[in-house]
Amino acid sequence: MIHIIMGLKGTGKTKKMIDGINAAVAQDHGDVVCIEYGRKLTYDVSYKVRLVDSKEYGIRTPEMLKGLLSGLHAGNFDITHVFIDNLYKTIGASLAAAEEFVAWCAKFASDNNMEITITISDDPANASEELKRFL
């Protein structure tokens, strides 16, 4: 299952994601991974969350992020939740690339029985019908 938190800068997307991360850790019995751009969530989420800094690994394209997600899953089948903060900073600010990535994530999450939550800094009015189904 995919969830998208979309809004302009300063609308509380990261706060909603942090609440979701901490709820997932408290309620579920699987592993939780958060992919962030830069180390800024260390003190906001539970110590049980695996924080991955995409900037540290040089992730700059959707293909690289797909590889990272696939590798994380290949190394740990117990991952139940993946949170990706600020998709545009990680893969570039392209709505078309974000739509294609979200479609891939929907299939990946379904095939591997996990939930993926993504924050996107953009006006929700710009979202395509494909993205709107996950808002």
mmCIF file with all atom_site columns, C-alpha atoms in Angstrom:
data_model
loop_
_atom_site.group_PDB
_atom_site.id
_atom_site.type_symbol
_atom_site.label_atom_id
_atom_site.label_alt_id
_atom_site.label_comp_id
_atom_site.label_asym_id
_atom_site.label_entity_id
_atom_site.label_seq_id
_atom_site.pdbx_PDB_ins_code
_atom_site.Cartn_x
_atom_site.Cartn_y
_atom_site.Cartn_z
_atom_site.occupancy
_atom_site.B_iso_or_equiv
_atom_site.pdbx_formal_charge
_atom_site.auth_seq_id
_atom_site.auth_comp_id
_atom_site.auth_asym_id
_atom_site.auth_atom_id
_atom_site.pdbx_PDB_model_num
ATOM 1   C CA . MET A 1 1   ? 0.000  0.000  0.000   1.00 0.00 ? 1   MET A CA 1
ATOM 2   C CA . ILE A 1 2   ? 1.203  3.486  -0.857  1.00 0.00 ? 2   ILE A CA 1
ATOM 3   C CA . HIS A 1 3   ? 0.491  6.732  0.962   1.00 0.00 ? 3   HIS A CA 1
ATOM 4   C CA . ILE A 1 4   ? 1.517  10.132 -0.361  1.00 0.00 ? 4   ILE A CA 1
ATOM 5   C CA . ILE A 1 5   ? 1.733  13.219 1.812   1.00 0.00 ? 5   ILE A CA 1
ATOM 6   C CA . MET A 1 6   ? 1.797  16.120 -0.630  1.00 0.00 ? 6   MET A CA 1
ATOM 7   C CA . GLY A 1 7   ? 1.855  19.832 0.062   1.00 0.00 ? 7   GLY A CA 1
ATOM 8   C CA . LEU A 1 8   ? 3.832  22.995 -0.330  1.00 0.00 ? 8   LEU A CA 1
ATOM 9   C CA . LYS A 1 9   ? 6.797  23.812 1.887   1.00 0.00 ? 9   LYS A CA 1
ATOM 10  C CA . GLY A 1 10  ? 5.751  24.493 5.477   1.00 0.00 ? 10  GLY A CA 1
ATOM 11  C CA . THR A 1 11  ? 2.452  22.604 5.395   1.00 0.00 ? 11  THR A CA 1
ATOM 12  C CA . GLY A 1 12  ? 3.470  19.947 7.937   1.00 0.00 ? 12  GLY A CA 1
ATOM 13  C CA . LYS A 1 13  ? 4.337  17.020 5.669   1.00 0.00 ? 13  LYS A CA 1
ATOM 14  C CA . THR A 1 14  ? 7.382  15.928 7.651   1.00 0.00 ? 14  THR A CA 1
ATOM 15  C CA . LYS A 1 15  ? 5.486  16.223 10.960  1.00 0.00 ? 15  LYS A CA 1
ATOM 16  C CA . LYS A 1 16  ? 2.746  13.925 9.607   1.00 0.00 ? 16  LYS A CA 1
ATOM 17  C CA . MET A 1 17  ? 5.391  11.486 8.428   1.00 0.00 ? 17  MET A CA 1
ATOM 18  C CA . ILE A 1 18  ? 7.161  11.509 11.811  1.00 0.00 ? 18  ILE A CA 1
ATOM 19  C CA . ASP A 1 19  ? 3.851  10.747 13.519  1.00 0.00 ? 19  ASP A CA 1
ATOM 20  C CA . GLY A 1 20  ? 3.286  7.890  11.052  1.00 0.00 ? 20  GLY A CA 1
ATOM 21  C CA . ILE A 1 21  ? 6.775  6.496  11.642  1.00 0.00 ? 21  ILE A CA 1
ATOM 22  C CA . ASN A 1 22  ? 6.406  6.485  15.409  1.00 0.00 ? 22  ASN A CA 1
ATOM 23  C CA . ALA A 1 23  ? 2.924  4.943  15.155  1.00 0.00 ? 23  ALA A CA 1
ATOM 24  C CA . ALA A 1 24  ? 4.229  2.177  12.868  1.00 0.00 ? 24  ALA A CA 1
ATOM 25  C CA . VAL A 1 25  ? 7.004  1.361  15.342  1.00 0.00 ? 25  VAL A CA 1
ATOM 26  C CA . ALA A 1 26  ? 4.572  1.270  18.265  1.00 0.00 ? 26  ALA A CA 1
ATOM 27  C CA . GLN A 1 27  ? 1.799  -0.741 16.581  1.00 0.00 ? 27  GLN A CA 1
ATOM 28  C CA . ASP A 1 28  ? 3.411  -3.177 14.159  1.00 0.00 ? 28  ASP A CA 1
ATOM 29  C CA . HIS A 1 29  ? 5.825  -6.045 14.615  1.00 0.00 ? 29  HIS A CA 1
ATOM 30  C CA . GLY A 1 30  ? 8.002  -5.530 11.550  1.00 0.00 ? 30  GLY A CA 1
ATOM 31  C CA . ASP A 1 31  ? 10.976 -3.329 10.794  1.00 0.00 ? 31  ASP A CA 1
ATOM 32  C CA . VAL A 1 32  ? 10.557 0.323  9.840   1.00 0.00 ? 32  VAL A CA 1
ATOM 33  C CA . VAL A 1 33  ? 12.920 2.140  7.466   1.00 0.00 ? 33  VAL A CA 1
ATOM 34  C CA . CYS A 1 34  ? 13.020 5.870  6.812   1.00 0.00 ? 34  CYS A CA 1
ATOM 35  C CA . ILE A 1 35  ? 14.918 7.222  3.808   1.00 0.00 ? 35  ILE A CA 1
ATOM 36  C CA . GLU A 1 36  ? 15.669 10.895 4.320   1.00 0.00 ? 36  GLU A CA 1
ATOM 37  C CA . TYR A 1 37  ? 17.664 13.493 2.410   1.00 0.00 ? 37  TYR A CA 1
ATOM 38  C CA . GLY A 1 38  ? 20.243 14.693 4.923   1.00 0.00 ? 38  GLY A CA 1
ATOM 39  C CA . ARG A 1 39  ? 20.320 13.742 8.574   1.00 0.00 ? 39  ARG A CA 1
ATOM 40  C CA . LYS A 1 40  ? 17.528 15.701 10.218  1.00 0.00 ? 40  LYS A CA 1
ATOM 41  C CA . LEU A 1 41  ? 15.129 13.167 11.750  1.00 0.00 ? 41  LEU A CA 1
ATOM 42  C CA . THR A 1 42  ? 17.527 11.444 14.159  1.00 0.00 ? 42  THR A CA 1
ATOM 43  C CA . TYR A 1 43  ? 15.974 12.953 17.290  1.00 0.00 ? 43  TYR A CA 1
ATOM 44  C CA . ASP A 1 44  ? 12.372 12.968 16.044  1.00 0.00 ? 44  ASP A CA 1
ATOM 45  C CA . VAL A 1 45  ? 11.811 9.254  15.479  1.00 0.00 ? 45  VAL A CA 1
ATOM 46  C CA . SER A 1 46  ? 12.171 6.176  17.624  1.00 0.00 ? 46  SER A CA 1
ATOM 47  C CA . TYR A 1 47  ? 15.612 4.620  17.941  1.00 0.00 ? 47  TYR A CA 1
ATOM 48  C CA . LYS A 1 48  ? 14.079 1.434  16.494  1.00 0.00 ? 48  LYS A CA 1
ATOM 49  C CA . VAL A 1 49  ? 13.731 3.042  13.050  1.00 0.00 ? 49  VAL A CA 1
ATOM 50  C CA . ARG A 1 50  ? 16.473 2.395  10.499  1.00 0.00 ? 50  ARG A CA 1
ATOM 51  C CA . LEU A 1 51  ? 17.364 5.844  9.157   1.00 0.00 ? 51  LEU A CA 1
ATOM 52  C CA . VAL A 1 52  ? 19.033 5.938  5.744   1.00 0.00 ? 52  VAL A CA 1
ATOM 53  C CA . ASP A 1 53  ? 20.478 9.185  4.396   1.00 0.00 ? 53  ASP A CA 1
ATOM 54  C CA . SER A 1 54  ? 20.012 9.055  0.619   1.00 0.00 ? 54  SER A CA 1
ATOM 55  C CA . LYS A 1 55  ? 22.487 11.913 0.213   1.00 0.00 ? 55  LYS A CA 1
ATOM 56  C CA . GLU A 1 56  ? 25.187 9.855  1.942   1.00 0.00 ? 56  GLU A CA 1
ATOM 57  C CA . TYR A 1 57  ? 24.701 7.053  -0.616  1.00 0.00 ? 57  TYR A CA 1
ATOM 58  C CA . GLY A 1 58  ? 24.620 9.383  -3.624  1.00 0.00 ? 58  GLY A CA 1
ATOM 59  C CA . ILE A 1 59  ? 20.999 8.601  -4.549  1.00 0.00 ? 59  ILE A CA 1
ATOM 60  C CA . ARG A 1 60  ? 20.028 11.102 -7.272  1.00 0.00 ? 60  ARG A CA 1
ATOM 61  C CA . THR A 1 61  ? 17.687 9.312  -9.679  1.00 0.00 ? 61  THR A CA 1
ATOM 62  C CA . PRO A 1 62  ? 14.519 7.224  -9.460  1.00 0.00 ? 62  PRO A CA 1
ATOM 63  C CA . GLU A 1 63  ? 16.463 4.173  -10.669 1.00 0.00 ? 63  GLU A CA 1
ATOM 64  C CA . MET A 1 64  ? 18.994 4.550  -7.858  1.00 0.00 ? 64  MET A CA 1
ATOM 65  C CA . LEU A 1 65  ? 16.207 4.876  -5.281  1.00 0.00 ? 65  LEU A CA 1
ATOM 66  C CA . LYS A 1 66  ? 14.497 1.771  -6.702  1.00 0.00 ? 66  LYS A CA 1
ATOM 67  C CA . GLY A 1 67  ? 17.797 -0.089 -6.330  1.00 0.00 ? 67  GLY A CA 1
ATOM 68  C CA . LEU A 1 68  ? 18.143 1.087  -2.735  1.00 0.00 ? 68  LEU A CA 1
ATOM 69  C CA . LEU A 1 69  ? 14.614 -0.062 -1.870  1.00 0.00 ? 69  LEU A CA 1
ATOM 70  C CA . SER A 1 70  ? 15.147 -3.403 -3.594  1.00 0.00 ? 70  SER A CA 1
ATOM 71  C CA . GLY A 1 71  ? 18.449 -3.914 -1.785  1.00 0.00 ? 71  GLY A CA 1
ATOM 72  C CA . LEU A 1 72  ? 16.958 -3.033 1.586   1.00 0.00 ? 72  LEU A CA 1
ATOM 73  C CA . HIS A 1 73  ? 14.194 -5.556 1.039   1.00 0.00 ? 73  HIS A CA 1
ATOM 74  C CA . ALA A 1 74  ? 16.583 -8.239 -0.237  1.00 0.00 ? 74  ALA A CA 1
ATOM 75  C CA . GLY A 1 75  ? 18.623 -7.855 2.941   1.00 0.00 ? 75  GLY A CA 1
ATOM 76  C CA . ASN A 1 76  ? 15.648 -7.802 5.312   1.00 0.00 ? 76  ASN A CA 1
ATOM 77  C CA . PHE A 1 77  ? 12.328 -9.463 4.517   1.00 0.00 ? 77  PHE A CA 1
ATOM 78  C CA . ASP A 1 78  ? 10.917 -8.214 7.848   1.00 0.00 ? 78  ASP A CA 1
ATOM 79  C CA . ILE A 1 79  ? 10.541 -4.616 6.615   1.00 0.00 ? 79  ILE A CA 1
ATOM 80  C CA . THR A 1 80  ? 6.858  -3.711 6.871   1.00 0.00 ? 80  THR A CA 1
ATOM 81  C CA . HIS A 1 81  ? 7.051  0.075  6.432   1.00 0.00 ? 81  HIS A CA 1
ATOM 82  C CA . VAL A 1 82  ? 9.248  2.356  4.354   1.00 0.00 ? 82  VAL A CA 1
ATOM 83  C CA . PHE A 1 83  ? 9.015  6.123  4.652   1.00 0.00 ? 83  PHE A CA 1
ATOM 84  C CA . ILE A 1 84  ? 10.638 8.376  2.045   1.00 0.00 ? 84  ILE A CA 1
ATOM 85  C CA . ASP A 1 85  ? 10.958 12.009 3.050   1.00 0.00 ? 85  ASP A CA 1
ATOM 86  C CA . ASN A 1 86  ? 11.137 14.719 0.390   1.00 0.00 ? 86  ASN A CA 1
ATOM 87  C CA . LEU A 1 87  ? 11.092 12.713 -2.830  1.00 0.00 ? 87  LEU A CA 1
ATOM 88  C CA . TYR A 1 88  ? 11.956 15.715 -5.033  1.00 0.00 ? 88  TYR A CA 1
ATOM 89  C CA . LYS A 1 89  ? 15.218 16.410 -3.170  1.00 0.00 ? 89  LYS A CA 1
ATOM 90  C CA . THR A 1 90  ? 16.188 12.767 -3.533  1.00 0.00 ? 90  THR A CA 1
ATOM 91  C CA . ILE A 1 91  ? 15.372 12.124 -7.208  1.00 0.00 ? 91  ILE A CA 1
ATOM 92  C CA . GLY A 1 92  ? 14.946 15.632 -8.637  1.00 0.00 ? 92  GLY A CA 1
ATOM 93  C CA . ALA A 1 93  ? 11.896 17.850 -8.906  1.00 0.00 ? 93  ALA A CA 1
ATOM 94  C CA . SER A 1 94  ? 10.089 16.184 -11.771 1.00 0.00 ? 94  SER A CA 1
ATOM 95  C CA . LEU A 1 95  ? 6.409  15.381 -11.377 1.00 0.00 ? 95  LEU A CA 1
ATOM 96  C CA . ALA A 1 96  ? 6.595  12.871 -14.260 1.00 0.00 ? 96  ALA A CA 1
ATOM 97  C CA . ALA A 1 97  ? 9.504  11.018 -12.597 1.00 0.00 ? 97  ALA A CA 1
ATOM 98  C CA . ALA A 1 98  ? 7.654  11.072 -9.267  1.00 0.00 ? 98  ALA A CA 1
ATOM 99  C CA . GLU A 1 99  ? 4.521  9.598  -10.888 1.00 0.00 ? 99  GLU A CA 1
ATOM 100 C CA . GLU A 1 100 ? 6.518  6.787  -12.492 1.00 0.00 ? 100 GLU A CA 1
ATOM 101 C CA . PHE A 1 101 ? 8.346  6.106  -9.219  1.00 0.00 ? 101 PHE A CA 1
ATOM 102 C CA . VAL A 1 102 ? 5.102  5.997  -7.238  1.00 0.00 ? 102 VAL A CA 1
ATOM 103 C CA . ALA A 1 103 ? 3.605  3.542  -9.741  1.00 0.00 ? 103 ALA A CA 1
ATOM 104 C CA . TRP A 1 104 ? 6.684  1.310  -9.318  1.00 0.00 ? 104 TRP A CA 1
ATOM 105 C CA . CYS A 1 105 ? 6.425  1.624  -5.515  1.00 0.00 ? 105 CYS A CA 1
ATOM 106 C CA . ALA A 1 106 ? 2.753  0.603  -5.582  1.00 0.00 ? 106 ALA A CA 1
ATOM 107 C CA . LYS A 1 107 ? 3.627  -2.651 -7.335  1.00 0.00 ? 107 LYS A CA 1
ATOM 108 C CA . PHE A 1 108 ? 6.744  -3.221 -5.198  1.00 0.00 ? 108 PHE A CA 1
ATOM 109 C CA . ALA A 1 109 ? 4.795  -2.664 -1.962  1.00 0.00 ? 109 ALA A CA 1
ATOM 110 C CA . SER A 1 110 ? 1.991  -4.962 -3.081  1.00 0.00 ? 110 SER A CA 1
ATOM 111 C CA . ASP A 1 111 ? 4.384  -7.714 -4.181  1.00 0.00 ? 111 ASP A CA 1
ATOM 112 C CA . ASN A 1 112 ? 6.356  -7.548 -0.934  1.00 0.00 ? 112 ASN A CA 1
ATOM 113 C CA . ASN A 1 113 ? 3.572  -6.941 1.602   1.00 0.00 ? 113 ASN A CA 1
ATOM 114 C CA . MET A 1 114 ? 4.788  -3.567 2.847   1.00 0.00 ? 114 MET A CA 1
ATOM 115 C CA . GLU A 1 115 ? 3.558  -0.025 3.203   1.00 0.00 ? 115 GLU A CA 1
ATOM 116 C CA . ILE A 1 116 ? 5.417  2.884  1.630   1.00 0.00 ? 116 ILE A CA 1
ATOM 117 C CA . THR A 1 117 ? 4.774  6.499  2.598   1.00 0.00 ? 117 THR A CA 1
ATOM 118 C CA . ILE A 1 118 ? 6.280  9.295  0.500   1.00 0.00 ? 118 ILE A CA 1
ATOM 119 C CA . THR A 1 119 ? 6.352  13.053 1.059   1.00 0.00 ? 119 THR A CA 1
ATOM 120 C CA . ILE A 1 120 ? 6.311  15.293 -2.022  1.00 0.00 ? 120 ILE A CA 1
ATOM 121 C CA . SER A 1 121 ? 6.801  19.067 -1.844  1.00 0.00 ? 121 SER A CA 1
ATOM 122 C CA . ASP A 1 122 ? 4.343  20.265 -4.445  1.00 0.00 ? 122 ASP A CA 1
ATOM 123 C CA . ASP A 1 123 ? 0.849  21.680 -4.660  1.00 0.00 ? 123 ASP A CA 1
ATOM 124 C CA . PRO A 1 124 ? -1.663 18.798 -4.453  1.00 0.00 ? 124 PRO A CA 1
ATOM 125 C CA . ALA A 1 125 ? -3.618 20.538 -7.225  1.00 0.00 ? 125 ALA A CA 1
ATOM 126 C CA . ASN A 1 126 ? -0.735 19.625 -9.567  1.00 0.00 ? 126 ASN A CA 1
ATOM 127 C CA . ALA A 1 127 ? -1.085 15.910 -8.806  1.00 0.00 ? 127 ALA A CA 1
ATOM 128 C CA . SER A 1 128 ? -2.233 13.643 -11.609 1.00 0.00 ? 128 SER A CA 1
ATOM 129 C CA . GLU A 1 129 ? -5.187 11.314 -11.171 1.00 0.00 ? 129 GLU A CA 1
ATOM 130 C CA . GLU A 1 130 ? -2.673 8.495  -10.647 1.00 0.00 ? 130 GLU A CA 1
ATOM 131 C CA . LEU A 1 131 ? -1.080 10.303 -7.688  1.00 0.00 ? 131 LEU A CA 1
ATOM 132 C CA . LYS A 1 132 ? -4.411 11.514 -6.287  1.00 0.00 ? 132 LYS A CA 1
ATOM 133 C CA . ARG A 1 133 ? -5.490 7.925  -5.580  1.00 0.00 ? 133 ARG A CA 1
ATOM 134 C CA . PHE A 1 134 ? -2.692 7.688  -2.989  1.00 0.00 ? 134 PHE A CA 1
ATOM 135 C CA . LEU A 1 135 ? -3.215 11.094 -1.280  1.00 0.00 ? 135 LEU A CA 1
#
